[in-house]
Amino acid sequence: MDNIGIIKTSKFKNNAISLVVPVSLEENVTGYNVLAQVLKRGTKSFHSSSEIARYLQDMYGANFDIMLSKIGNKLFVIFYVSFMDNRFTLYKEDLWDKAIHLLNELIYHPLLKEDDFEEEIIAQEILNHRLYIESIYDDKGHYSMNRVMELGLHDSYRIPEYGTILELDKIDRKVLMDLWEELKGKEAFCYASGNIKNEEEVLEKVSSLKILSNRKNGHDLSSSEKRDFNRESGEVFEKMKINQGKMSLLYNTNNSIFHGDYFALVLFNSIFGGGAHSKLFNEVREKHSLAYSIYSSFDKFAGVMTIGAGTDFKNFRKAKELIDEEIGKMKKGEFSQEDIEVARTKVISSLNAMSDSIFNTSNYLIALRVFGIDYTIGQVIDGLKEVTKERIMNVAENLEFICAHYLDGEDKDGEHERA
C-alpha cells in the first residue's frame, strides 16, 4: 500500500505508529478540533479516558494522542501511539497488535450513548476549546499573525488550525456525528517506526487499520500551493491594551515545494530571518535596536512567508523600512558565502537532528507522502548542498509583499505617533 511507510531504527526503546487523516480547511476545522478531544474520552471497549490510560499502562506506559496541524491547505488529524519495543518488554511481548487495536477503537468505536456522543462530554470539550482559543487571543503576537493571514488571504489558508469562536458556537452533537462519519471515509496515511526487522510482518499488521484501505478521493493534493492573495489590504493598524507593539507581515514567496526553487527558499529564509545568525536579527534587533524579537518563517506547502516582530509603537515605520532594506540587499546579493554556509549548516543540522525523534521524523515524512512528494531527508539535504548564491538572490527577487498588521497600544491622548 503506497499510503504506508516504514522507518527502521534501533536507537530507541519505543516503536510508534503515526496515522494522518488529511481534511480540507474548509471542512469545519473547529469541529475537528472538538471531535479529536471527544474521541479521546473513551471507546466501546474503554469506557473512559481513565480506562484508556490503564490500557496504555499495561502496555508498559505507552503514549497516545490525537493532534491537529495545518499543513498547506490541509488540516492533518494525527493519531499517534508510541509503545515499547519487545527487546525491553518483560516477556518479550510484541505490542504492535495492541497499539493497532487502540487506534481502530478510537476511530471506529468511540464512546456513544444511544448511538450518539454524550451531551455532557460535548459541552465540556466545547468549553475547553473555547478557553483554548481565548488563550491564543491573549497571546498578542499570535493574534497579530492570525490577523495578517485573515487580511492578506481570500482562500482557506487564512483559517487557523484551531478554528474560530464563530464556528465553535455552531457545533452540536449532529455536527460532530457528521464529521466522525466523514472522517471514517477519508483517505489516510501512516508511518510505522522503530526496531522493525520483519518489514512485511509489520506492514501486514498496520494494514489492518481499516481506514488505510479507503480509496483515494481523487483530489489533487499537489494543487494546494495555489494562493488567492488579497493585495488590496495594505497596512492595517489595530489598537489594544498592550505594552509592546506587534508587527506581522505577509509575503507571497512565489516558490514552494511544488514549484519554483524550494531548496533556495529554505536557505534564503535562514539567512534572512531564520535565527540569531540572520540579517533581521542582527540588523533590526541588535544593530538598530528596533525590535525586541524578530523572525521570518515560511510554509513550504503554502508558498507564504511571514515576518513577526515585537517592537515599540513608535518604531513600526522604521522597522518596516529596515526590513525592506534587508530584502533589497538580499536581492542585490549583499550577503557572503559564509552567510550561506552558516545557514546551510544550521538547516542540515536541524534535519539530521530529526532522527533523534521518531515523532518528528514520521510527521515530516508523512506530510511529504500526503502531498505526493518523493523526497527522503537525505535527498532534501543533497538539494540544499547544491544551492548557489544566484539561486538565493532569485528567491529574494520573487518575494512579493502582500500586507501588514500592526498591533498598537492605547493611551489617553489618542493614537501614538508612529515614526
Coordinates of C-alpha atoms in Angstrom, one line a residue:
M1 CA 0.0 0.0 0.0
D2 CA 1.5 3.3 -1.1
N3 CA 0.0 5.2 1.9
I4 CA 2.1 3.2 4.4
G5 CA 5.7 4.0 5.1
I6 CA 8.4 2.3 7.3
I7 CA 11.1 3.9 9.3
K8 CA 13.7 1.5 10.6
T9 CA 15.8 2.5 13.6
S10 CA 17.1 0.6 16.6
K11 CA 18.2 3.7 18.5
F12 CA 15.0 4.0 20.6
K13 CA 13.4 1.7 23.1
N14 CA 10.0 2.6 21.6
N15 CA 8.2 1.8 18.3
A16 CA 5.5 4.2 17.0
I17 CA 2.6 4.5 14.6
S18 CA 1.7 7.9 13.2
L19 CA -1.6 7.9 11.3
V20 CA -2.7 11.0 9.5
V21 CA -6.1 11.8 8.0
P22 CA -5.9 15.0 5.9
V23 CA -9.1 17.1 5.8
S24 CA -9.8 20.3 3.9
L25 CA -9.5 23.6 5.9
E26 CA -13.0 24.3 4.5
E27 CA -14.5 21.3 6.3
N28 CA -15.1 22.8 9.8
V29 CA -11.7 23.0 11.3
T30 CA -13.2 23.9 14.7
G31 CA -15.4 20.9 14.7
Y32 CA -12.5 18.5 14.0
N33 CA -10.6 20.1 17.0
V34 CA -13.6 19.3 19.3
L35 CA -14.1 15.9 17.7
A36 CA -10.5 14.9 18.4
Q37 CA -11.0 15.7 22.1
V38 CA -14.3 13.8 22.2
L39 CA -12.7 10.7 20.7
K40 CA -10.0 10.7 23.4
R41 CA -12.7 10.5 26.1
G42 CA -13.4 6.8 25.6
T43 CA -14.3 4.0 23.3
K44 CA -16.7 1.0 23.2
S45 CA -14.0 -1.2 24.9
F46 CA -12.6 1.6 27.1
H47 CA -15.4 3.5 28.7
S48 CA -13.4 6.5 29.8
S49 CA -10.1 8.2 29.4
S50 CA -9.1 6.6 32.6
E51 CA -9.6 3.1 31.1
I52 CA -7.6 4.1 28.1
A53 CA -4.8 5.3 30.4
R54 CA -4.9 1.9 32.2
Y55 CA -4.6 0.1 28.9
L56 CA -1.6 2.2 28.0
Q57 CA -0.1 1.5 31.4
D58 CA -0.5 -2.2 30.7
M59 CA 1.5 -1.6 27.5
Y60 CA 4.5 -0.7 29.7
G61 CA 3.5 3.0 29.8
A62 CA 2.7 3.6 26.1
N63 CA 1.6 7.0 25.0
F64 CA -1.1 8.2 22.6
D65 CA -2.6 11.4 21.4
I66 CA -4.8 12.9 18.7
M67 CA -3.4 16.1 17.4
L68 CA -4.2 18.6 14.7
S69 CA -1.8 20.5 12.5
K70 CA -2.3 22.8 9.5
I71 CA -0.1 21.8 6.6
G72 CA -0.7 23.8 3.4
N73 CA -4.4 23.7 2.5
K74 CA -5.0 20.7 4.8
L75 CA -5.7 20.1 8.4
F76 CA -3.9 16.9 9.5
V77 CA -5.8 14.9 12.1
I78 CA -2.9 12.9 13.6
F79 CA -3.4 9.7 15.6
Y80 CA -0.2 8.8 17.3
V81 CA 0.8 5.9 19.6
S82 CA 4.2 5.1 20.9
F83 CA 5.0 1.8 22.7
M84 CA 7.9 -0.2 24.0
D85 CA 9.8 -2.5 21.6
N86 CA 9.8 -6.2 22.5
R87 CA 13.5 -6.0 23.2
F88 CA 12.6 -4.3 26.5
T89 CA 9.2 -5.9 27.5
L90 CA 9.2 -8.3 30.4
Y91 CA 8.2 -11.4 28.5
K92 CA 9.4 -10.1 25.0
E93 CA 5.7 -9.3 24.2
D94 CA 5.1 -7.7 20.8
L95 CA 2.8 -4.7 21.3
W96 CA 2.1 -3.8 17.7
D97 CA -1.3 -5.5 17.8
K98 CA -2.4 -3.8 21.0
A99 CA -1.4 -0.4 19.5
I100 CA -3.4 -1.1 16.3
H101 CA -6.4 -2.3 18.3
L102 CA -6.4 1.1 20.2
L103 CA -6.2 3.1 17.0
N104 CA -9.1 1.2 15.4
E105 CA -11.1 1.6 18.6
L106 CA -10.6 5.3 18.7
I107 CA -11.5 5.8 15.0
Y108 CA -14.4 3.3 14.6
H109 CA -15.8 2.6 18.1
P110 CA -15.9 5.9 20.1
L111 CA -17.8 6.1 23.3
L112 CA -21.5 6.6 22.4
K113 CA -24.8 6.7 24.3
E114 CA -27.8 5.5 22.4
D115 CA -25.7 5.8 19.1
D116 CA -24.7 9.4 19.8
F117 CA -22.0 11.3 21.5
E118 CA -22.8 12.2 25.1
E119 CA -24.1 15.7 25.5
E120 CA -22.1 16.3 28.7
I121 CA -18.8 15.3 27.1
I122 CA -19.5 17.5 24.1
A123 CA -20.3 20.5 26.3
Q124 CA -17.1 20.0 28.3
E125 CA -14.9 19.8 25.2
I126 CA -16.6 22.8 23.6
L127 CA -15.9 24.8 26.7
N128 CA -12.3 23.6 26.9
H129 CA -11.8 24.6 23.2
R130 CA -13.3 28.0 23.8
L131 CA -10.9 28.6 26.6
Y132 CA -8.0 27.4 24.4
I133 CA -9.0 29.8 21.6
E134 CA -9.3 32.7 24.1
S135 CA -5.9 31.9 25.5
I136 CA -4.4 32.2 22.0
Y137 CA -6.2 35.5 21.6
D138 CA -4.4 36.6 24.7
D139 CA -1.1 35.9 23.0
K140 CA -0.8 39.2 21.1
G141 CA 2.0 38.1 18.8
H142 CA -0.1 35.0 17.8
Y143 CA -3.2 37.2 17.5
S144 CA -1.4 39.7 15.1
M145 CA -0.1 36.9 13.0
N146 CA -3.5 35.4 12.6
R147 CA -4.9 38.8 11.7
V148 CA -2.4 39.3 8.9
M149 CA -3.4 35.9 7.5
E150 CA -7.1 36.9 7.6
L151 CA -6.3 40.3 5.9
G152 CA -4.0 39.0 3.2
L153 CA -5.7 35.9 2.0
H154 CA -9.0 35.1 0.4
D155 CA -8.6 31.3 0.4
S156 CA -8.9 28.7 3.2
Y157 CA -5.2 29.0 4.3
R158 CA -6.3 32.0 6.3
I159 CA -8.2 29.7 8.7
P160 CA -6.2 28.9 11.9
E161 CA -5.7 25.3 12.7
Y162 CA -7.7 25.6 15.9
G163 CA -10.7 27.2 14.2
T164 CA -12.8 30.1 15.3
I165 CA -15.2 31.1 18.1
L166 CA -17.9 31.8 15.5
E167 CA -17.7 28.2 14.2
L168 CA -17.5 26.8 17.7
D169 CA -20.9 28.4 18.5
K170 CA -22.5 26.2 15.8
I171 CA -21.2 22.9 17.0
D172 CA -23.6 20.3 18.4
R173 CA -23.9 16.5 18.5
K174 CA -25.2 16.3 14.9
V175 CA -22.3 18.3 13.6
L176 CA -19.8 16.1 15.4
M177 CA -21.5 12.9 14.4
D178 CA -21.4 14.0 10.7
L179 CA -17.7 14.9 11.0
W180 CA -17.0 11.5 12.5
E181 CA -18.8 9.7 9.7
E182 CA -16.9 11.7 7.2
L183 CA -13.6 11.1 8.9
K184 CA -14.0 7.3 8.7
G185 CA -14.4 7.5 5.0
K186 CA -11.4 9.6 4.2
E187 CA -8.0 8.6 2.8
A188 CA -5.4 8.1 5.5
F189 CA -1.6 7.8 5.5
C190 CA 0.6 6.0 8.0
Y191 CA 4.2 5.6 9.1
A192 CA 5.4 2.7 11.3
S193 CA 8.6 3.5 13.0
G194 CA 11.1 1.7 15.3
N195 CA 13.1 -1.5 15.6
I196 CA 11.5 -3.2 12.6
K197 CA 13.3 -6.4 11.4
N198 CA 10.5 -8.1 9.6
E199 CA 9.0 -5.3 7.4
E200 CA 6.4 -7.5 5.7
E201 CA 5.0 -8.6 9.1
V202 CA 4.7 -5.0 10.3
L203 CA 3.1 -3.9 7.1
E204 CA 0.6 -6.7 7.4
K205 CA -0.3 -5.6 10.9
V206 CA -0.5 -1.9 10.1
S207 CA -2.6 -2.7 7.1
S208 CA -5.3 -4.0 9.5
L209 CA -6.0 -0.3 10.3
K210 CA -9.3 -0.2 8.4
I211 CA -9.1 3.4 7.5
L212 CA -5.9 2.8 5.4
S213 CA -8.0 0.8 2.9
N214 CA -10.1 3.8 1.9
R215 CA -9.8 4.7 -1.7
K216 CA -8.2 7.9 -2.8
N217 CA -10.7 10.7 -3.0
G218 CA -9.3 11.9 -6.3
H219 CA -8.3 15.4 -5.1
D220 CA -5.0 16.7 -6.5
L221 CA -3.2 17.5 -3.3
S222 CA -0.3 19.0 -5.2
S223 CA -2.6 21.9 -6.2
S224 CA -2.8 23.1 -2.7
E225 CA 0.0 25.6 -3.0
K226 CA -2.2 27.9 -5.0
R227 CA -3.0 31.0 -3.1
D228 CA -5.6 33.7 -3.5
F229 CA -4.0 36.8 -2.0
N230 CA -5.8 40.0 -1.0
R231 CA -3.4 42.5 -2.5
E232 CA -5.7 45.4 -1.6
S233 CA -5.5 45.0 2.2
G234 CA -2.3 47.1 2.6
E235 CA -1.2 48.1 6.1
V236 CA -3.7 47.8 9.0
F237 CA -3.3 49.3 12.5
E238 CA -5.3 47.9 15.3
K239 CA -5.4 49.2 18.9
M240 CA -5.4 47.1 22.0
K241 CA -4.3 47.4 25.7
I242 CA -0.8 46.2 25.4
N243 CA 2.7 47.4 26.5
Q244 CA 4.6 46.2 23.4
G245 CA 3.6 46.6 19.8
K246 CA 3.4 43.6 17.4
M247 CA 4.2 43.7 13.8
S248 CA 3.2 40.9 11.4
L249 CA 4.0 41.0 7.7
L250 CA 2.8 38.6 4.9
Y251 CA 4.6 37.8 1.7
N252 CA 4.0 35.7 -1.4
T253 CA 7.2 33.7 -2.0
N254 CA 6.2 32.6 -5.5
N255 CA 8.0 29.4 -4.5
S256 CA 7.0 26.2 -2.7
I257 CA 7.9 22.6 -2.5
F258 CA 5.6 22.1 -5.5
H259 CA 7.1 24.6 -7.9
G260 CA 10.0 27.1 -8.1
D261 CA 13.2 26.7 -6.1
Y262 CA 12.2 25.2 -2.7
F263 CA 15.8 24.5 -1.6
A264 CA 17.0 28.0 -2.3
L265 CA 13.9 29.3 -0.4
V266 CA 14.9 27.3 2.7
L267 CA 18.4 28.9 2.7
F268 CA 17.0 32.4 1.9
N269 CA 14.8 32.2 4.9
S270 CA 17.6 31.0 7.2
I271 CA 19.9 33.8 6.1
F272 CA 17.2 36.5 6.1
G273 CA 15.3 35.8 9.3
G274 CA 15.7 32.2 10.5
G275 CA 17.6 32.6 13.7
A276 CA 20.2 34.6 15.7
H277 CA 22.5 34.3 12.8
S278 CA 20.1 36.1 10.4
K279 CA 20.1 39.6 8.9
L280 CA 16.8 40.6 10.6
F281 CA 18.1 39.6 14.0
N282 CA 21.4 41.3 13.6
E283 CA 20.4 44.4 11.8
V284 CA 16.9 45.2 13.1
R285 CA 17.3 43.9 16.7
E286 CA 21.0 44.0 17.5
K287 CA 22.4 46.9 15.5
H288 CA 19.5 49.3 15.4
S289 CA 17.5 48.2 18.5
L290 CA 14.2 48.5 16.7
A291 CA 12.7 45.2 17.9
Y292 CA 12.7 43.1 21.0
S293 CA 12.3 40.0 18.8
I294 CA 12.1 39.4 15.1
Y295 CA 12.0 36.4 12.8
S296 CA 10.8 35.1 9.4
S297 CA 9.2 31.8 8.6
F298 CA 7.6 30.1 5.7
D299 CA 5.2 27.2 4.9
K300 CA 6.8 25.1 2.2
F301 CA 3.4 23.7 1.2
A302 CA 1.6 27.0 1.0
G303 CA 4.2 29.3 -0.6
V304 CA 3.8 32.1 2.0
M305 CA 6.4 33.8 4.2
T306 CA 5.6 35.8 7.4
I307 CA 7.7 38.1 9.5
G308 CA 6.8 38.7 13.1
A309 CA 8.3 41.3 15.4
G310 CA 7.8 42.8 18.9
T311 CA 8.6 46.5 18.8
D312 CA 7.8 49.8 20.3
F313 CA 4.8 51.5 18.8
K314 CA 6.9 54.5 17.6
N315 CA 9.3 52.2 15.7
F316 CA 6.8 50.4 13.4
R317 CA 7.6 52.5 10.3
K318 CA 11.4 52.5 10.9
A319 CA 11.4 48.7 11.5
K320 CA 9.4 48.1 8.3
E321 CA 11.7 50.3 6.3
L322 CA 14.7 48.4 7.6
I323 CA 13.1 45.1 6.7
D324 CA 12.5 46.3 3.2
E325 CA 16.1 47.4 3.0
E326 CA 17.3 44.0 4.1
I327 CA 15.2 42.3 1.4
G328 CA 16.7 44.7 -1.1
K329 CA 20.2 43.7 0.0
M330 CA 19.3 40.0 -0.4
K331 CA 18.1 40.8 -4.0
K332 CA 21.4 42.5 -4.8
G333 CA 23.4 39.7 -3.3
E334 CA 24.8 41.7 -0.4
F335 CA 25.4 38.5 1.7
S336 CA 28.5 36.5 1.9
Q337 CA 29.4 32.9 1.1
E338 CA 30.0 32.5 4.8
D339 CA 26.3 33.5 5.4
I340 CA 25.2 30.8 3.0
E341 CA 27.4 28.1 4.6
V342 CA 26.2 29.1 8.2
A343 CA 22.6 28.8 7.0
R344 CA 23.2 25.6 5.2
T345 CA 24.9 24.0 8.2
K346 CA 22.1 25.1 10.6
V347 CA 19.3 23.8 8.3
I348 CA 21.1 20.5 7.6
S349 CA 21.8 20.0 11.3
S350 CA 18.2 20.5 12.2
L351 CA 17.2 17.9 9.6
N352 CA 19.8 15.5 10.9
A353 CA 18.5 16.2 14.5
M354 CA 15.1 14.9 13.5
S355 CA 16.5 11.4 13.7
D356 CA 16.5 11.9 17.5
S357 CA 12.7 11.9 17.5
I358 CA 10.5 9.2 15.9
F359 CA 7.6 11.6 16.2
N360 CA 9.3 14.4 14.3
T361 CA 10.8 12.2 11.6
S362 CA 7.5 10.4 10.9
N363 CA 5.5 13.6 10.8
Y364 CA 8.0 15.2 8.4
L365 CA 7.9 12.3 6.0
I366 CA 4.2 11.7 6.2
A367 CA 3.5 15.3 5.2
L368 CA 5.6 14.8 2.1
R369 CA 3.8 11.5 1.3
V370 CA 0.4 13.0 1.7
F371 CA 1.2 15.7 -0.9
G372 CA 2.9 13.2 -3.3
I373 CA 6.5 14.4 -2.7
D374 CA 9.0 11.7 -3.0
Y375 CA 11.9 13.3 -1.2
T376 CA 13.7 11.5 1.6
I377 CA 15.5 13.5 4.3
G378 CA 18.8 12.6 2.6
Q379 CA 17.6 14.0 -0.8
V380 CA 16.5 17.2 0.9
I381 CA 20.0 17.6 2.4
D382 CA 21.5 16.9 -1.0
G383 CA 19.3 19.5 -2.6
L384 CA 20.4 22.1 0.0
K385 CA 24.0 21.4 -0.7
E386 CA 23.6 22.4 -4.3
V387 CA 22.0 25.8 -3.7
T388 CA 24.1 28.8 -5.1
K389 CA 24.1 32.5 -4.2
E390 CA 22.4 33.3 -7.5
R391 CA 19.5 31.0 -6.7
I392 CA 19.0 32.6 -3.3
M393 CA 19.1 36.1 -5.0
N394 CA 16.4 34.9 -7.4
V395 CA 14.2 33.8 -4.5
A396 CA 14.6 37.2 -2.9
E397 CA 13.7 38.8 -6.2
N398 CA 10.4 36.8 -6.4
L399 CA 9.3 37.8 -2.9
E400 CA 6.1 39.9 -3.0
F401 CA 4.8 42.0 -0.1
I402 CA 1.1 41.4 0.5
C403 CA 0.1 43.2 3.7
A404 CA 1.0 44.2 7.2
H405 CA -0.8 44.1 10.6
Y406 CA 0.4 46.4 13.4
L407 CA -1.0 45.9 16.9
D408 CA -0.8 49.2 18.6
G409 CA -1.2 50.3 22.2
E410 CA -3.8 52.7 23.6
D411 CA -3.2 55.9 25.5
K412 CA -5.2 58.7 26.9
D413 CA -4.2 61.2 24.3
G414 CA -5.3 59.1 21.3
E415 CA -3.0 57.4 18.8
H416 CA 0.7 57.0 19.3
E417 CA 3.0 58.8 16.9
R418 CA 4.5 56.2 14.6
A419 CA 7.9 57.1 13.4

